[in-house]
mmCIF file of C-alpha atoms and ligand atoms in Angstrom:
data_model
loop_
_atom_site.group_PDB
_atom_site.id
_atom_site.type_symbol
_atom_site.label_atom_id
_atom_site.label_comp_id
_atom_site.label_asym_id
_atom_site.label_seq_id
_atom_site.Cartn_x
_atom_site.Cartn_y
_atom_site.Cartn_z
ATOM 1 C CA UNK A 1 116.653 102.914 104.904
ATOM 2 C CA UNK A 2 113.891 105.202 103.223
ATOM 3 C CA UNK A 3 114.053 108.320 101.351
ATOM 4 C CA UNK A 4 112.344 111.204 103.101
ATOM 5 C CA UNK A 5 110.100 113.739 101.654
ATOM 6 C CA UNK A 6 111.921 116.879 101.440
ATOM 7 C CA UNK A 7 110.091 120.207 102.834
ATOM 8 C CA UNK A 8 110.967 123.274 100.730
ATOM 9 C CA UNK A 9 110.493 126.885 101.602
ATOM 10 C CA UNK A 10 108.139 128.939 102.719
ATOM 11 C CA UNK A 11 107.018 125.241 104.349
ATOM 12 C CA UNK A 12 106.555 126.832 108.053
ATOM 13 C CA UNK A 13 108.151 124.083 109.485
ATOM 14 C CA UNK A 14 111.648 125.399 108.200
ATOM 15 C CA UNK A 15 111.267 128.789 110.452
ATOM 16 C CA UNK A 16 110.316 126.771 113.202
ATOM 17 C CA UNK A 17 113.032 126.576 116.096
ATOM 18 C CA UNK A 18 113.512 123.274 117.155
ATOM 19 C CA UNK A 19 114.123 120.803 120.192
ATOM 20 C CA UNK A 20 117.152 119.224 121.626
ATOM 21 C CA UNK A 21 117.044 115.276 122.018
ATOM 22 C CA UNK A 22 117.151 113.396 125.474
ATOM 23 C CA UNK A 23 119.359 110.608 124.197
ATOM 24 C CA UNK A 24 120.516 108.662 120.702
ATOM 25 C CA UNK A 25 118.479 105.774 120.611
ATOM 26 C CA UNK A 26 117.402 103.196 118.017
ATOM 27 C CA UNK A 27 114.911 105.507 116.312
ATOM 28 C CA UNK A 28 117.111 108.635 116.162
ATOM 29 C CA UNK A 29 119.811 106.288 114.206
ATOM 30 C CA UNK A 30 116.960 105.382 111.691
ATOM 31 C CA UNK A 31 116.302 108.203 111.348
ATOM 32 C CA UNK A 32 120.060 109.627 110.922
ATOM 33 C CA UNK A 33 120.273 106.719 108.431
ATOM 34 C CA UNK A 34 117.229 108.050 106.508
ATOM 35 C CA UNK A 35 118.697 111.483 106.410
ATOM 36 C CA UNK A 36 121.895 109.939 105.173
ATOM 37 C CA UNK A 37 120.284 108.560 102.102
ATOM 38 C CA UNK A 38 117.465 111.380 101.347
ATOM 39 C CA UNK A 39 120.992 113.555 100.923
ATOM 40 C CA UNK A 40 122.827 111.546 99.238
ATOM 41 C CA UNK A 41 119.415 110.803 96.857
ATOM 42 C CA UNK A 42 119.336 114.284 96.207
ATOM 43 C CA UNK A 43 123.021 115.227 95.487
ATOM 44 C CA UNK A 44 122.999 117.283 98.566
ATOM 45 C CA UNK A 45 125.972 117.828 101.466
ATOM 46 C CA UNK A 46 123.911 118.383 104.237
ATOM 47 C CA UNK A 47 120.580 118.057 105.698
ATOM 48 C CA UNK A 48 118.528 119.112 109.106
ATOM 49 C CA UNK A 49 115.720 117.310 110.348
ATOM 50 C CA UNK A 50 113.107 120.222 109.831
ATOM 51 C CA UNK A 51 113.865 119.854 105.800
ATOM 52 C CA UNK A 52 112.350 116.326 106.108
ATOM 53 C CA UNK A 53 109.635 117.752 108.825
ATOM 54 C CA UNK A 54 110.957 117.033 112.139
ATOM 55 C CA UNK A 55 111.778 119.842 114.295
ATOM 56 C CA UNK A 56 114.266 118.264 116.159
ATOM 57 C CA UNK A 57 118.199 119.162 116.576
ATOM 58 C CA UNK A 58 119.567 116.782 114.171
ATOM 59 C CA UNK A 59 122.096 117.140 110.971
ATOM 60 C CA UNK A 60 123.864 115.424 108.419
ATOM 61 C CA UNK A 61 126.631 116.347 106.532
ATOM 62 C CA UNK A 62 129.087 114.797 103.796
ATOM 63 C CA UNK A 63 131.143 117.184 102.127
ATOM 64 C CA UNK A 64 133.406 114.138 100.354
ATOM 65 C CA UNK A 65 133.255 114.866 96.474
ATOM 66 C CA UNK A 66 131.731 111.846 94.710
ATOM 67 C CA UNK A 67 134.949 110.609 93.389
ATOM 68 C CA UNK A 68 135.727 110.057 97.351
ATOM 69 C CA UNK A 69 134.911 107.701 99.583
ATOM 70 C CA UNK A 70 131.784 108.851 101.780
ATOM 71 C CA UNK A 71 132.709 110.178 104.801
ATOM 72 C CA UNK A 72 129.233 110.969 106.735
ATOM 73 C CA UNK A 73 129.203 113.100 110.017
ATOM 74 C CA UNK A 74 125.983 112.748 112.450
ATOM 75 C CA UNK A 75 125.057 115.586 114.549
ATOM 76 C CA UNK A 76 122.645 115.118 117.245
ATOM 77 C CA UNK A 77 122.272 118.790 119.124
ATOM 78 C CA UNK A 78 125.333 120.392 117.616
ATOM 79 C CA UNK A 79 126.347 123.673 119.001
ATOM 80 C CA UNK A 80 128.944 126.063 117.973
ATOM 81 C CA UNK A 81 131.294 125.977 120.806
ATOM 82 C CA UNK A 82 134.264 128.860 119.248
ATOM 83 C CA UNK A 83 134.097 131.326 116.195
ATOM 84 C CA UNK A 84 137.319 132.294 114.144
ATOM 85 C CA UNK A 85 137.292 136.033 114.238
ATOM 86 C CA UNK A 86 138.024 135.787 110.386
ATOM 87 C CA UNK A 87 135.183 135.544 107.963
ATOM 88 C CA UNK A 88 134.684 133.904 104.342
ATOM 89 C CA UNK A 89 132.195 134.280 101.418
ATOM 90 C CA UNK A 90 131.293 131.136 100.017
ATOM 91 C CA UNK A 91 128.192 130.158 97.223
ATOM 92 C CA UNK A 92 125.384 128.101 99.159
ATOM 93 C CA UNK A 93 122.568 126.390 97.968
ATOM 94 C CA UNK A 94 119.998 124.832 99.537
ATOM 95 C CA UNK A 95 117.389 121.303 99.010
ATOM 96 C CA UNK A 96 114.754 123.027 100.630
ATOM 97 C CA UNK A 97 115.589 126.130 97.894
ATOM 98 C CA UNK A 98 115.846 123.929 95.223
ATOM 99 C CA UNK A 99 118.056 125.111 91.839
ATOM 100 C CA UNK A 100 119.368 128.593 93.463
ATOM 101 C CA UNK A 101 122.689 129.736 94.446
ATOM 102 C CA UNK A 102 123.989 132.852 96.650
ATOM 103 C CA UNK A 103 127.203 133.861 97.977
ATOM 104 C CA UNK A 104 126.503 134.319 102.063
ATOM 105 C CA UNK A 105 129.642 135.409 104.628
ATOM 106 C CA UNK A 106 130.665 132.850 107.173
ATOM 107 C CA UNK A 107 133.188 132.657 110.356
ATOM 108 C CA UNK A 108 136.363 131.116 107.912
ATOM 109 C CA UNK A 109 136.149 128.755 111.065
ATOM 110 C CA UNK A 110 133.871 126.886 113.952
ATOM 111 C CA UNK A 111 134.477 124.828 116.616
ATOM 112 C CA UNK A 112 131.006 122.163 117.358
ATOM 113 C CA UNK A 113 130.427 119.990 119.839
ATOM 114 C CA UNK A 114 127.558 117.907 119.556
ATOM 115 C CA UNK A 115 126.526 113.789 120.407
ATOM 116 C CA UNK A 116 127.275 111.576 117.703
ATOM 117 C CA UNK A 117 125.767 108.382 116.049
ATOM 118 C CA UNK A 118 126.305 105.573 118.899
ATOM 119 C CA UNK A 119 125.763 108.736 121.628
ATOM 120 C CA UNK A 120 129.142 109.945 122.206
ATOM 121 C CA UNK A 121 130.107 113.746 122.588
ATOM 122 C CA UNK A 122 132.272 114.680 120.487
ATOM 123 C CA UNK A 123 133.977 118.138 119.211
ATOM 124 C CA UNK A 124 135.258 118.794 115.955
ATOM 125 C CA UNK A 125 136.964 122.166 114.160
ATOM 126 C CA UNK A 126 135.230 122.816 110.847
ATOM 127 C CA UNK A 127 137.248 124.680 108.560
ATOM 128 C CA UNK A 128 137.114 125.758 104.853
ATOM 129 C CA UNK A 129 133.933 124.318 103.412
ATOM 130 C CA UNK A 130 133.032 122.183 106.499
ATOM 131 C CA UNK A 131 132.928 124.871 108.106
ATOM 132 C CA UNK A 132 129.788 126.701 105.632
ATOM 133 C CA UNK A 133 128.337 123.509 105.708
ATOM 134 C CA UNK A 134 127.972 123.231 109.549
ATOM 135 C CA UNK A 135 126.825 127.170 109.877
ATOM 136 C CA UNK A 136 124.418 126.547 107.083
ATOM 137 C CA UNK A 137 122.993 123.065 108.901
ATOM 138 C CA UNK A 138 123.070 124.528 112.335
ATOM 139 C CA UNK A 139 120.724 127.975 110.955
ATOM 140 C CA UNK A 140 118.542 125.232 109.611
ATOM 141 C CA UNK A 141 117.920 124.301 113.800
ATOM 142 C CA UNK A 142 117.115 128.310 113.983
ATOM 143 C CA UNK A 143 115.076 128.242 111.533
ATOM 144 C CA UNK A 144 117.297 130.029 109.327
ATOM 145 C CA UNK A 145 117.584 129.777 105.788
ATOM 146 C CA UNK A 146 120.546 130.921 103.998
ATOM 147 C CA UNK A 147 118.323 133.264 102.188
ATOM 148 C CA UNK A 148 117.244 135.102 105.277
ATOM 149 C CA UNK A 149 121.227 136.396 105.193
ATOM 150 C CA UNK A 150 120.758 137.636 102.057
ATOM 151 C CA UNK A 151 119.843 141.593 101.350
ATOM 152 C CA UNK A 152 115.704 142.064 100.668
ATOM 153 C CA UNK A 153 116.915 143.463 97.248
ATOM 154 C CA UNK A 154 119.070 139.713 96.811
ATOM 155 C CA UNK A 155 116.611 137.716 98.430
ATOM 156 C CA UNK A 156 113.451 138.855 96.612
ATOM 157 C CA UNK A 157 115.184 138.693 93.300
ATOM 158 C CA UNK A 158 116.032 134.955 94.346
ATOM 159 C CA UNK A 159 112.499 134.303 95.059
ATOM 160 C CA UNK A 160 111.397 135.266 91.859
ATOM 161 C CA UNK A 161 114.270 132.839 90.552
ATOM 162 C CA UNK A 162 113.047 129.942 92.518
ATOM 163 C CA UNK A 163 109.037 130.521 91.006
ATOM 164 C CA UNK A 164 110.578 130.563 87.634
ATOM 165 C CA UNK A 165 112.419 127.645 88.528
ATOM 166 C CA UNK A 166 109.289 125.747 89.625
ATOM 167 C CA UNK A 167 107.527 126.246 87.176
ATOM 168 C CA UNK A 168 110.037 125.210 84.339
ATOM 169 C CA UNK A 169 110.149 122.203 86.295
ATOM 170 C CA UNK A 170 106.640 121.111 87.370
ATOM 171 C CA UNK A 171 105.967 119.379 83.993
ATOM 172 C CA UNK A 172 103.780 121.113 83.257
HETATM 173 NI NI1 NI B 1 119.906 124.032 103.652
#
């Protein structure tokens, strides 16, 4: 397994839409694998293949707190199947917006279907904070960034965050 470079807004690649895979073959689960551990390296609970540069319809997600044992999901071209009519606010963050934090509204609820690590279809109701955590991943295949569903007022002022940010922590 390898640890991927990480792409971080305004990296075009991220707005990019991207393409659904023919099948789950040997490469794909390297490269699931890879995902796996660039998350995990980086304290994250999710990941989409355009954050490490591949515009492909692929996402991983772990929401297990680190006390727990890992419990990974792989999502090869996930699609939200059903939408609770109910919606939550939760606080997101983001690896490609690294150290910043904003509350965005969700559907409270999801139902997915997508192929999973040996190539099986499989469905799966996301509630609570899976359920954030798979909206936020599947934007990510939109090219959405959690920012873009933030007001212009919000989002700018979180721009200006994440330059301050960078700069405290380029070592310079
Ligand atoms: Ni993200």
């Amino acid at each position: 397994m390898a640890i991927l470079k990480l792409f971080e807004y305004p990296h075009p690649i991220l707005k990019q839409k991207t393409e659904k895979l023919d099948k789950v073959d040997e490469e794909t689960r390297k490269l699931l694998d890879d995902m796996l551990e660039t998350m995990y390296a980086s304290n994250g609970c999710g990941l989409a293949a355009p954050q490490i540069g591949i515009s492909k319809r692929i996402v991983v997600i772990d929401i297990a707190h680190e006390d727990e044992e890992a419990n990974p999901i792989y999502m090869v071209n996930p699609e939200i199947i059903w939408r609770s009519d109910e919606k939550v606010c939760g606080e997101e963050g983001c690896l490609s917006v690294p150290g910043q934090r904003a509350e965005v509204e969700r559907f409270a609820s999801v139902k997915i279907k997508y192929i999973d690590y040996n190539g099986n279809e499989q469905e799966l109701l996301a509630e609570d904070f899976l359920a954030i955590a798979v909206q936020h991943e599947l934007d990510h295949l939109d090219g959405i960034l959690y920012i873009d569903h933030l007001s212009r007022l919000k989002r700018q002022m979180l721009l200006k965050k994440l330059e301050k940010f960078r700069k405290e922590n380029s070592g310079n």
